[in-house]
Tab-separated table of C-alpha atoms in Angstrom:
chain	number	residue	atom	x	y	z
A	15	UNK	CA	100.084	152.903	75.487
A	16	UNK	CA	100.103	149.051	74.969
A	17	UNK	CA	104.277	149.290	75.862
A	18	UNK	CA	103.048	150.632	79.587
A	19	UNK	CA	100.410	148.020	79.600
A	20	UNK	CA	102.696	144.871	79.190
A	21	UNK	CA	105.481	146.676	81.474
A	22	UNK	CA	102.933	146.970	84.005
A	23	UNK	CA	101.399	143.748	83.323
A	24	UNK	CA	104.847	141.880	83.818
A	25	UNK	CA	105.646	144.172	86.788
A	26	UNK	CA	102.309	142.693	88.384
A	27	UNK	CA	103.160	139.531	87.586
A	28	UNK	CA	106.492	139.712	88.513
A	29	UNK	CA	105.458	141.327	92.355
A	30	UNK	CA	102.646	137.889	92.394
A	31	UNK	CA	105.361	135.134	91.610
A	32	UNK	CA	107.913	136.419	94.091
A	33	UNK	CA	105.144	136.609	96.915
A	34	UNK	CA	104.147	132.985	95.661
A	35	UNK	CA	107.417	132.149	96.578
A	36	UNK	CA	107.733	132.618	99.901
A	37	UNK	CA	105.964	130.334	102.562
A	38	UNK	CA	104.899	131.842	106.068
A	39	UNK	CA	104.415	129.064	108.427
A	40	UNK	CA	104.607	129.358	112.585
A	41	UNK	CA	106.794	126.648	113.421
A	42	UNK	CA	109.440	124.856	111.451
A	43	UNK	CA	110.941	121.709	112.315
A	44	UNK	CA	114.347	120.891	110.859
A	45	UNK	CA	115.152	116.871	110.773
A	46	UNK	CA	113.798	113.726	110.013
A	47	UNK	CA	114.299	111.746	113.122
A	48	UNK	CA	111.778	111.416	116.893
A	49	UNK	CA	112.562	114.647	118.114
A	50	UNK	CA	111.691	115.824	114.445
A	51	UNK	CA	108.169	113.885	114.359
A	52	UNK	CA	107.282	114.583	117.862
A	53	UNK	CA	108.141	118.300	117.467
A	54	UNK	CA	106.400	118.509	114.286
A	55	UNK	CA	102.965	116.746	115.335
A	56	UNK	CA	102.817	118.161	118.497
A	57	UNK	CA	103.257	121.983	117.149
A	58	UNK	CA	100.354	121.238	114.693
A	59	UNK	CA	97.805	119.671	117.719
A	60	UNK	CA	98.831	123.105	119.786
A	61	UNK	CA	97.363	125.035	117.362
A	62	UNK	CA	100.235	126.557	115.298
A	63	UNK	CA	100.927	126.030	111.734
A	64	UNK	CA	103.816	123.850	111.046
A	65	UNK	CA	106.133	122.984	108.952
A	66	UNK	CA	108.377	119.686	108.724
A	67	UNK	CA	111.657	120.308	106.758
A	68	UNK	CA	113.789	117.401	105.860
A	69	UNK	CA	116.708	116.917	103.194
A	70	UNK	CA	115.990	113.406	103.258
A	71	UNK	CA	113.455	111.085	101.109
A	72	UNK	CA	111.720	110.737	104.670
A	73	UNK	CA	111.652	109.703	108.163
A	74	UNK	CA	114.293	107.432	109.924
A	75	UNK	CA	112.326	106.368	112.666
A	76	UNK	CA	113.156	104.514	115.812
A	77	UNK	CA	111.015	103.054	118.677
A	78	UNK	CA	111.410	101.003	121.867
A	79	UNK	CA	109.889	99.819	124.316
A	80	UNK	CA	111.922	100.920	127.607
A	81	UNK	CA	110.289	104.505	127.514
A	82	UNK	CA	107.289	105.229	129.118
A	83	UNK	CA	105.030	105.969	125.999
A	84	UNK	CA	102.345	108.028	126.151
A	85	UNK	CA	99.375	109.246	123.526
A	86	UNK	CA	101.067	110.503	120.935
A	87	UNK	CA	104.100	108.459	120.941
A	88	UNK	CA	101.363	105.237	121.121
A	89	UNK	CA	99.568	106.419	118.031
A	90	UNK	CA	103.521	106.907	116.202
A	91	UNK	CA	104.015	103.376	117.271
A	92	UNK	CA	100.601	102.376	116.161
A	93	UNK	CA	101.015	103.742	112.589
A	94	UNK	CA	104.566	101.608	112.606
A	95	UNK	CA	102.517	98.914	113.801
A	96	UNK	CA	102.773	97.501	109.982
A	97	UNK	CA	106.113	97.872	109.181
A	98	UNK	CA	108.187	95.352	108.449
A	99	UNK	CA	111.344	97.259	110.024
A	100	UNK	CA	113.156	96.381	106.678
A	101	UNK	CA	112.816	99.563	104.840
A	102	UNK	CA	111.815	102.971	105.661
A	103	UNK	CA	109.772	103.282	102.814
A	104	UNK	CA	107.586	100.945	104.506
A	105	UNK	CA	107.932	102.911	107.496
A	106	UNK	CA	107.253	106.404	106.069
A	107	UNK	CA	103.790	105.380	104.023
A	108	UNK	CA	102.679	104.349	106.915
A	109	UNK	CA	103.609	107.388	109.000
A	110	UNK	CA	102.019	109.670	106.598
A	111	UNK	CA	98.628	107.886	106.462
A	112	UNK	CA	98.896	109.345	110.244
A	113	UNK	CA	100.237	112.526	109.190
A	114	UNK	CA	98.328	113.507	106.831
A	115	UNK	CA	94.982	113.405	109.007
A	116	UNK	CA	96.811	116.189	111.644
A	117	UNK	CA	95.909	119.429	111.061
A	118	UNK	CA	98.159	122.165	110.587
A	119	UNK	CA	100.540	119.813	109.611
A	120	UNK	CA	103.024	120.361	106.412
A	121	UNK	CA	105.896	118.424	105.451
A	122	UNK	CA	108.643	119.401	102.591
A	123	UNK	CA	110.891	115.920	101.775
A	124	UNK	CA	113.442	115.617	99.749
A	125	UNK	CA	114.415	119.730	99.342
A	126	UNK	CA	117.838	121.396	100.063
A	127	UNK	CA	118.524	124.460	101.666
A	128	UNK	CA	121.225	127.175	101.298
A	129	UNK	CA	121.087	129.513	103.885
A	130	UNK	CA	119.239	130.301	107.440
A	131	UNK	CA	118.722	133.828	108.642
A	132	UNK	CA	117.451	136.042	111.086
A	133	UNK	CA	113.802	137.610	109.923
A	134	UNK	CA	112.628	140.198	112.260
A	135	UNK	CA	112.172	138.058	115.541
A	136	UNK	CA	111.951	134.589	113.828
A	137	UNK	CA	113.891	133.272	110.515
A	138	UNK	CA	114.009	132.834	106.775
A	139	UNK	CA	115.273	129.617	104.968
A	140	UNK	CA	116.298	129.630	101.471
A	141	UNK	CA	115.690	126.743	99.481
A	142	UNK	CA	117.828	125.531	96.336
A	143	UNK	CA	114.254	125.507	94.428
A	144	UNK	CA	114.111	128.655	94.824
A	145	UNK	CA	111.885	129.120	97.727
A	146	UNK	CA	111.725	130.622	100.767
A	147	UNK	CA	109.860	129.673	104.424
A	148	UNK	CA	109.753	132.502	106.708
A	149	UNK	CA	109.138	130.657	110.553
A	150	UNK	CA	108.155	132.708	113.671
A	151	UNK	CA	109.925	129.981	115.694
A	152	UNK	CA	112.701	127.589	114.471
A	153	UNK	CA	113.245	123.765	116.042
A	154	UNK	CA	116.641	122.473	115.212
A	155	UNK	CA	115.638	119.013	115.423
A	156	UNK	CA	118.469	118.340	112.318
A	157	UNK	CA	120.411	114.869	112.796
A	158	UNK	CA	123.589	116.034	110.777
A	159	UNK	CA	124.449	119.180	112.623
A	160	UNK	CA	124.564	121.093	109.062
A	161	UNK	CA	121.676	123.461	110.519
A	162	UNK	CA	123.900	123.984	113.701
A	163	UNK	CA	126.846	124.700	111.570
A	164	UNK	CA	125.049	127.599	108.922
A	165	UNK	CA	123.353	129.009	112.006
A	166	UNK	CA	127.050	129.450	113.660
A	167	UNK	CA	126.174	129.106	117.281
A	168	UNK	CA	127.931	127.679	119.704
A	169	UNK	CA	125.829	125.449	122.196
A	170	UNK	CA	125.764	122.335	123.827
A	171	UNK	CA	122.690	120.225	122.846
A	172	UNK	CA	119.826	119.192	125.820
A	173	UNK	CA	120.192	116.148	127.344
A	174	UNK	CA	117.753	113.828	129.294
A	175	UNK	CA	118.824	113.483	132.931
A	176	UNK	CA	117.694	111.099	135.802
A	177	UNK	CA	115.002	112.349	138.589
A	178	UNK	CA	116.791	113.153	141.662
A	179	UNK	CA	114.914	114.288	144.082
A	180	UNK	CA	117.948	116.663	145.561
A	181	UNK	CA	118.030	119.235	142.669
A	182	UNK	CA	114.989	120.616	142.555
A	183	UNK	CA	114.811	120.952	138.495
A	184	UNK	CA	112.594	118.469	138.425
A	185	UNK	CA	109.821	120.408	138.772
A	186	UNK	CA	110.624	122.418	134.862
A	187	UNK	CA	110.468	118.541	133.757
A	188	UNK	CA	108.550	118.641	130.457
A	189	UNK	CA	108.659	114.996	129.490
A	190	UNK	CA	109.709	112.041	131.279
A	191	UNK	CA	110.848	108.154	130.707
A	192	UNK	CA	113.095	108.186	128.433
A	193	UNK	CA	115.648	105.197	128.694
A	194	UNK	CA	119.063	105.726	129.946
A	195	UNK	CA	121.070	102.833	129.630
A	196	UNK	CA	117.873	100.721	130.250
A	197	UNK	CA	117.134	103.070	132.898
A	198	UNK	CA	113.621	105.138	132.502
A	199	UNK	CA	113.756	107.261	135.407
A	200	UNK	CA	114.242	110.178	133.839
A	201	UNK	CA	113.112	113.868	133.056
A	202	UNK	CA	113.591	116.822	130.690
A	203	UNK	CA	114.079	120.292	131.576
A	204	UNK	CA	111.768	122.861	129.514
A	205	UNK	CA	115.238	125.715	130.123
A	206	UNK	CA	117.554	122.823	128.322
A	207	UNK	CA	115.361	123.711	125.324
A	208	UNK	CA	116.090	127.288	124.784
A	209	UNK	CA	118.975	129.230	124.339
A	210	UNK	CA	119.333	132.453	126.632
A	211	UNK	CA	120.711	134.720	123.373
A	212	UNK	CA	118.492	132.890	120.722
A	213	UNK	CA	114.898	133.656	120.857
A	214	UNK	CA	112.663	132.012	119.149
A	215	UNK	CA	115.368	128.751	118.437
A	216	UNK	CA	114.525	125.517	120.238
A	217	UNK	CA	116.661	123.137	120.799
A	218	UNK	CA	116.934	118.991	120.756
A	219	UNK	CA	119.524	116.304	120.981
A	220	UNK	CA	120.416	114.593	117.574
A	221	UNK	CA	122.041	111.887	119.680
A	222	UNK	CA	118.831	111.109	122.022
A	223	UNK	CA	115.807	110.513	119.428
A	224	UNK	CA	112.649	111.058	121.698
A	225	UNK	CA	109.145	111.681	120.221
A	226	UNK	CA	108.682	112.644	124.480
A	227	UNK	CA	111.786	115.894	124.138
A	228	UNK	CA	110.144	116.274	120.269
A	229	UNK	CA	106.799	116.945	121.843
A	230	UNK	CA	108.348	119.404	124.854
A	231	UNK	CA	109.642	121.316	122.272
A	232	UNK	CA	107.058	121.428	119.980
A	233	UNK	CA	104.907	122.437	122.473
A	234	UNK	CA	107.219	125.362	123.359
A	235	UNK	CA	107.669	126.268	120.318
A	236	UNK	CA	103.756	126.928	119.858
A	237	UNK	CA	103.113	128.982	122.361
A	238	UNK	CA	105.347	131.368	120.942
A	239	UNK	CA	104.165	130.930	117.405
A	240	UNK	CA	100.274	130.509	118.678
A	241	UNK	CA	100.433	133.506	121.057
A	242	UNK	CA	102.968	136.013	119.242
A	243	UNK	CA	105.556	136.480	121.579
A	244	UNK	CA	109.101	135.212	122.162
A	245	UNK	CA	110.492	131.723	123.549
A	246	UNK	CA	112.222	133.188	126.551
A	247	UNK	CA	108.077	134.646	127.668
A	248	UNK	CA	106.979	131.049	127.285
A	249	UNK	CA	105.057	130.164	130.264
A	250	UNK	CA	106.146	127.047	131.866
A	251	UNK	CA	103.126	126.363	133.607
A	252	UNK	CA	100.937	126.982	130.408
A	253	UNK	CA	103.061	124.482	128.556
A	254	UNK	CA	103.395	121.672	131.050
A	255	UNK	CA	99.546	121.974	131.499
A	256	UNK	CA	99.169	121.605	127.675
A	257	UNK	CA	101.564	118.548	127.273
A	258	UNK	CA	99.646	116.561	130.244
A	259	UNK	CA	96.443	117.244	128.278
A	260	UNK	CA	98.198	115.599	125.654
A	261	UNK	CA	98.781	112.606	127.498
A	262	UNK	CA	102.510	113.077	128.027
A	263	UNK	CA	104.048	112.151	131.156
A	264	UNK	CA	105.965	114.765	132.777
A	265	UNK	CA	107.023	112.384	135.729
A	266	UNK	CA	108.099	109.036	134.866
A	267	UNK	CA	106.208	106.895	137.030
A	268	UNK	CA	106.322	103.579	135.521
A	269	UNK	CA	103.433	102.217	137.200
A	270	UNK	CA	100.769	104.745	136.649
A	271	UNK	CA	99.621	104.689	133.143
A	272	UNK	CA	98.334	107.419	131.482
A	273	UNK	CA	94.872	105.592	130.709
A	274	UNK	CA	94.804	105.641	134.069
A	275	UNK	CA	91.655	107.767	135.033
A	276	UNK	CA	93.759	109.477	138.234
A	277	UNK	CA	96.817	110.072	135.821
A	278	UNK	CA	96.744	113.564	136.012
A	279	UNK	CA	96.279	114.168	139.674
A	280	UNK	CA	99.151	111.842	140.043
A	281	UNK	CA	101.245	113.587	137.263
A	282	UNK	CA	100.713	117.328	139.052
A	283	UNK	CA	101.205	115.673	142.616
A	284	UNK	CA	104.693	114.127	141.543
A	285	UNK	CA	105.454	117.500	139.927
A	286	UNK	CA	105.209	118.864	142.831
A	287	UNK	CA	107.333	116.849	145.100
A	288	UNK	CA	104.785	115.989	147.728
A	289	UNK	CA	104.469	112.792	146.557
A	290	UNK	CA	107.695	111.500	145.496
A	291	UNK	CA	108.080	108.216	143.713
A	292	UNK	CA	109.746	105.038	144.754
A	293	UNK	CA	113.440	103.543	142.778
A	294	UNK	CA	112.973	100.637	141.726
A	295	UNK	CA	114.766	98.379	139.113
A	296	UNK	CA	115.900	101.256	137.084
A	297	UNK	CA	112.113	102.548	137.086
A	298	UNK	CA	109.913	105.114	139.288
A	299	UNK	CA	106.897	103.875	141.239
A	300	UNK	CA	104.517	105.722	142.365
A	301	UNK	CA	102.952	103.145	144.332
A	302	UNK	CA	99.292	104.735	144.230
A	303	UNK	CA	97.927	102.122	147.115
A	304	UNK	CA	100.544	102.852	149.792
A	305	UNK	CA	99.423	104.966	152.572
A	306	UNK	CA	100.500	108.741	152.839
A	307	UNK	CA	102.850	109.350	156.029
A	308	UNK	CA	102.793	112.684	157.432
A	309	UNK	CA	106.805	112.475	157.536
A	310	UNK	CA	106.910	112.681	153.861
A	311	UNK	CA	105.120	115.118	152.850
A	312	UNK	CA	105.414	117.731	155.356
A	313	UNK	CA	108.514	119.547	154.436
A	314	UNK	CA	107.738	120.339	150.618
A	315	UNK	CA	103.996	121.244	152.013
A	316	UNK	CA	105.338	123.705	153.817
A	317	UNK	CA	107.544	124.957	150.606
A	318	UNK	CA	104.210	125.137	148.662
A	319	UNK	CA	101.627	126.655	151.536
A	320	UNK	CA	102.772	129.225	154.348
A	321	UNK	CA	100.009	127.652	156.277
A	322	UNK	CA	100.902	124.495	156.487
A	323	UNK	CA	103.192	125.151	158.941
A	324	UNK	CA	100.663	125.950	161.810
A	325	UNK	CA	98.056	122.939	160.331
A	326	UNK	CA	101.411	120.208	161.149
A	327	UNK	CA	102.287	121.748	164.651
A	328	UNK	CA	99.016	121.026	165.815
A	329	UNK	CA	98.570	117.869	164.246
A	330	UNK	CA	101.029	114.834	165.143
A	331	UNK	CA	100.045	111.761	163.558
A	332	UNK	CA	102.101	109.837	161.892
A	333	UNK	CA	99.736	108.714	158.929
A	334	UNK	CA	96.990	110.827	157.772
A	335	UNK	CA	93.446	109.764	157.514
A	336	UNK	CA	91.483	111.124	154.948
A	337	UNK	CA	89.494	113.236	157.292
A	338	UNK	CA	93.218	114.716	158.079
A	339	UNK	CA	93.870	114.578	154.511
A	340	UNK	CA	90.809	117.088	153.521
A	341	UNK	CA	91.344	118.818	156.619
A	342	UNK	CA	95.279	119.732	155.731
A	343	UNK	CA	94.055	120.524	152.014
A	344	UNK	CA	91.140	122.604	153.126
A	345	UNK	CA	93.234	124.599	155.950
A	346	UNK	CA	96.077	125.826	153.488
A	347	UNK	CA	93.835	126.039	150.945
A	348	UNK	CA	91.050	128.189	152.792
A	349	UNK	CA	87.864	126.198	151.776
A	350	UNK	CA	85.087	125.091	154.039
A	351	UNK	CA	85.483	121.188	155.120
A	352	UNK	CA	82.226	120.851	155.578
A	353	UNK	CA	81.438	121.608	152.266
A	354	UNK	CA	85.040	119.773	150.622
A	355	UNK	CA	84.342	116.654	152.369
A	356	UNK	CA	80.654	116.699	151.437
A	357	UNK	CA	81.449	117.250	148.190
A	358	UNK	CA	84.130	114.349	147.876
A	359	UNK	CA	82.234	112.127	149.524
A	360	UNK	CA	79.435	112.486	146.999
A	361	UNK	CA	82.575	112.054	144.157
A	362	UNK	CA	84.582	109.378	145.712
A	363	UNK	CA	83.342	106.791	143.525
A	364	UNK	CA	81.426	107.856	140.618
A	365	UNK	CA	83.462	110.579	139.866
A	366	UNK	CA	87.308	109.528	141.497
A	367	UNK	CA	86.774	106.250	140.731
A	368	UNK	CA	87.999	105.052	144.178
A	369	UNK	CA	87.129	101.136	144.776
A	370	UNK	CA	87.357	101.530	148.788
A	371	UNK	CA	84.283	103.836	150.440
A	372	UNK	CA	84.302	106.641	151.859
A	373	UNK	CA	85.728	106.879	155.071
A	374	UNK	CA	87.059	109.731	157.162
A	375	UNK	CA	88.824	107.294	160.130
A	376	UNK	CA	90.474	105.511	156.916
A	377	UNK	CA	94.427	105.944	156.721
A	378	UNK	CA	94.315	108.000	153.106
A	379	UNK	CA	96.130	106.041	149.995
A	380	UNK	CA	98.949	108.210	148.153
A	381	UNK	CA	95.927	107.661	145.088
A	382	UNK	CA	93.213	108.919	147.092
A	383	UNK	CA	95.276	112.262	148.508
A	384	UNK	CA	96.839	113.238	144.930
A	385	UNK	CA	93.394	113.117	143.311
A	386	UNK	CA	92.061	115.338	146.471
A	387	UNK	CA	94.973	117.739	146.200
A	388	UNK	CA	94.498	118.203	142.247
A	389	UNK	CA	90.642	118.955	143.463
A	390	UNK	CA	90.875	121.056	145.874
A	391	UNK	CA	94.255	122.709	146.621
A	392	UNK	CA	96.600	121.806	143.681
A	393	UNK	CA	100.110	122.544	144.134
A	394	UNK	CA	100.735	122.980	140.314
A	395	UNK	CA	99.241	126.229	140.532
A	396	UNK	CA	102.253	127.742	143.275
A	397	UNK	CA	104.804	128.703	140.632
A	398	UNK	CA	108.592	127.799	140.663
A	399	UNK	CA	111.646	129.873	138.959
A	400	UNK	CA	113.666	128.272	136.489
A	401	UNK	CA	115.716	125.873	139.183
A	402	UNK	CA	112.288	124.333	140.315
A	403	UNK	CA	112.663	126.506	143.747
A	404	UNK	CA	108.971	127.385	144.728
A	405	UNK	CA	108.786	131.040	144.486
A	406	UNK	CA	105.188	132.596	146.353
């Protein structure tokens, strides 16, 4: 009788140190580098649980100063705001006084692993200690292109590109401003993340270290881990919207900061292509204070709103006045202008933030219509397929 207790006992015991060993998390980052911390912390503010993997002692940070930085990548500079630059000892204390206060937020240094698998729709890592960390979604964010090598897929990694307004990808950008050869006019396409025959694997470049692409595909990868389903369901809309509530610029305009309280509007107007931004010494401007000629934005209006066809055939004017403005948003929209313009007028200050009054003879400013548009009639809600072609 006592034999079949201690059989049973160790059996138990046994069953309890084998579950003990294996770690379920909903995201996990492989790599050490930007894409690695911007992945990482931006998985764990979405909402999923996350893991940081890294074969190294700790982080090998970079920053600079030709990207357009927004939040997050501020507060990553801000905790490297005491380095010394010498060591990354320095460097990593200092990042994980930040890390440690984000939420959802684990990271494994200094641990090998032996093999990467397949694990019902997501994966399994082995580690040499004996461990294992099952992942719903996987980020190969891995510098030395060992994790690329044991996963034995073929692929060539994402790249940041430069906005041109002719290919109309730019509107599946996901994060913006990341310098090319000194050159920040640039975006990231959410599809450059994901593989077509790999779900639940996203992607990064070990060659372009970006806490910007780290945060696009954290943010992808948490929707899948957050809501259950796969990578190739994520919605590209849902994820865009989350990263500009994050602060992250998804158009590179260089002369709209994010602290700026119109930011936003601006962001989903520029997404859009209605209001395109100006070159200009390797930068985008939007130029917020220039006025809005009818020229420029008719075309892609049309794209966006079947009725915006009629609304420019009986309207001629070369530059709009916000009365036209309201008017043009109202009409494709279907709202009441009586009751819009009321209702901005009462905003225009207090709420907007506008400096000029209120005035409907007034030529509109490219500010003044983007924040009106995001009100009232905003184009981020037409969708687009995965080429950026608007699709009603």
């Amino acid at each position: 009788m006592k034999r079949w207790f201690f059989i049973a006992l160790a059996v138990g015991l046994f069953g309890l140190s084998s579950k003990a060993q294996t770690v379920k998390t909903g995201v996990l980052v492989v790599g050490n580098g930007n894409n690695a911390i911007g992945a990482g912390v931006q998985s764990a503010k979405s909402g999923a649980n996350t893991t940081i993997l890294m074969t190294e002692a700790g982080f090998e940070p970079t920053t600079s100063n030709q990207n357009i930085s927004s939040l997050i990548e501020r507060e990553f500079q801000k905790a490297l705001a005491g380095s010394s630059g010498k060591t990354n000892n320095n460097a990593n204390d200092l990042l994980k006084v930040w890390t440690d206060s984000i939420k959802n937020l684990t990271i494994i240094k200094a641990v090998n692993w032996s093999k990467f698998k397949r694990s019902g729709g997501g994966w399994a890592v082995e580690l040499t200690n004996g461990k294992t960390i099952k992942a719903q979604v996987l980020i190969d964010a891995d510098r030395s292109g060992k994790l690329k090598s044991a996963l034995q897929l073929q692929y060539q990694p994402p790249v940041w590109q430069p906005l041109d307004y002719g290919n109309t990808i730019y509107r599946t950008s996901v994060a913006a401003g990341y310098a090319l050869n000194g050159n920040n006019a640039s975006i990231f396409s959410m599809y450059q993340l994901l593989l077509p025959t790999q779900d639940n694997l996203v992607l990064t470049n070990p060659d372009q270290q970006s806490i910007a692409a780290g945060q696009a595909a954290g943010a992808t990868a948490a929707f899948a881990a957050f809501f259950h389903t796969k990578t190739s369901k994520a919605s590209i809309k849902a994820i865009q919207g989350e990263l500009v509530n994050f602060k992250l610029a998804i158009m590179p305009f260089a002369d709209v900061s994010d602290l700026d309280s119109n930011w936003k509007a601006i962001q989903f107007a520029g997404l859009s292509g209605i209001l395109k931004g100006f070159k200009r010494n390797g930068s985008i401007n939007f130029m917020p204070e220039q006025k809005v000629a009818a020229e420029d934005i008719k075309q892609v209006f049309k794209d966006h709103f079947y009725k915006a066809q009629i609304w420019f055939d009986d309207h001629t004017s070369k530059e709009l006045t916000i009365g036209e403005a309201l008017d043009l948003i109202c009409y494709t929209g279907s709202k009441s202008f009586a009751t819009t313009k009321a209702e901005a007028k009462k905003n225009w200050e207090k709420v907007y933030g506008f400096k000029s009054a209120f005035d409907e003879s007034r030529i509109i400013n490219r500010r003044e219509f983007a924040v009106l548009l995001y009100s009232y009639n905003n184009p981020f809600n037409v969708n687009a397929d995965k080429n950026g072609r608007i699709a009603r």
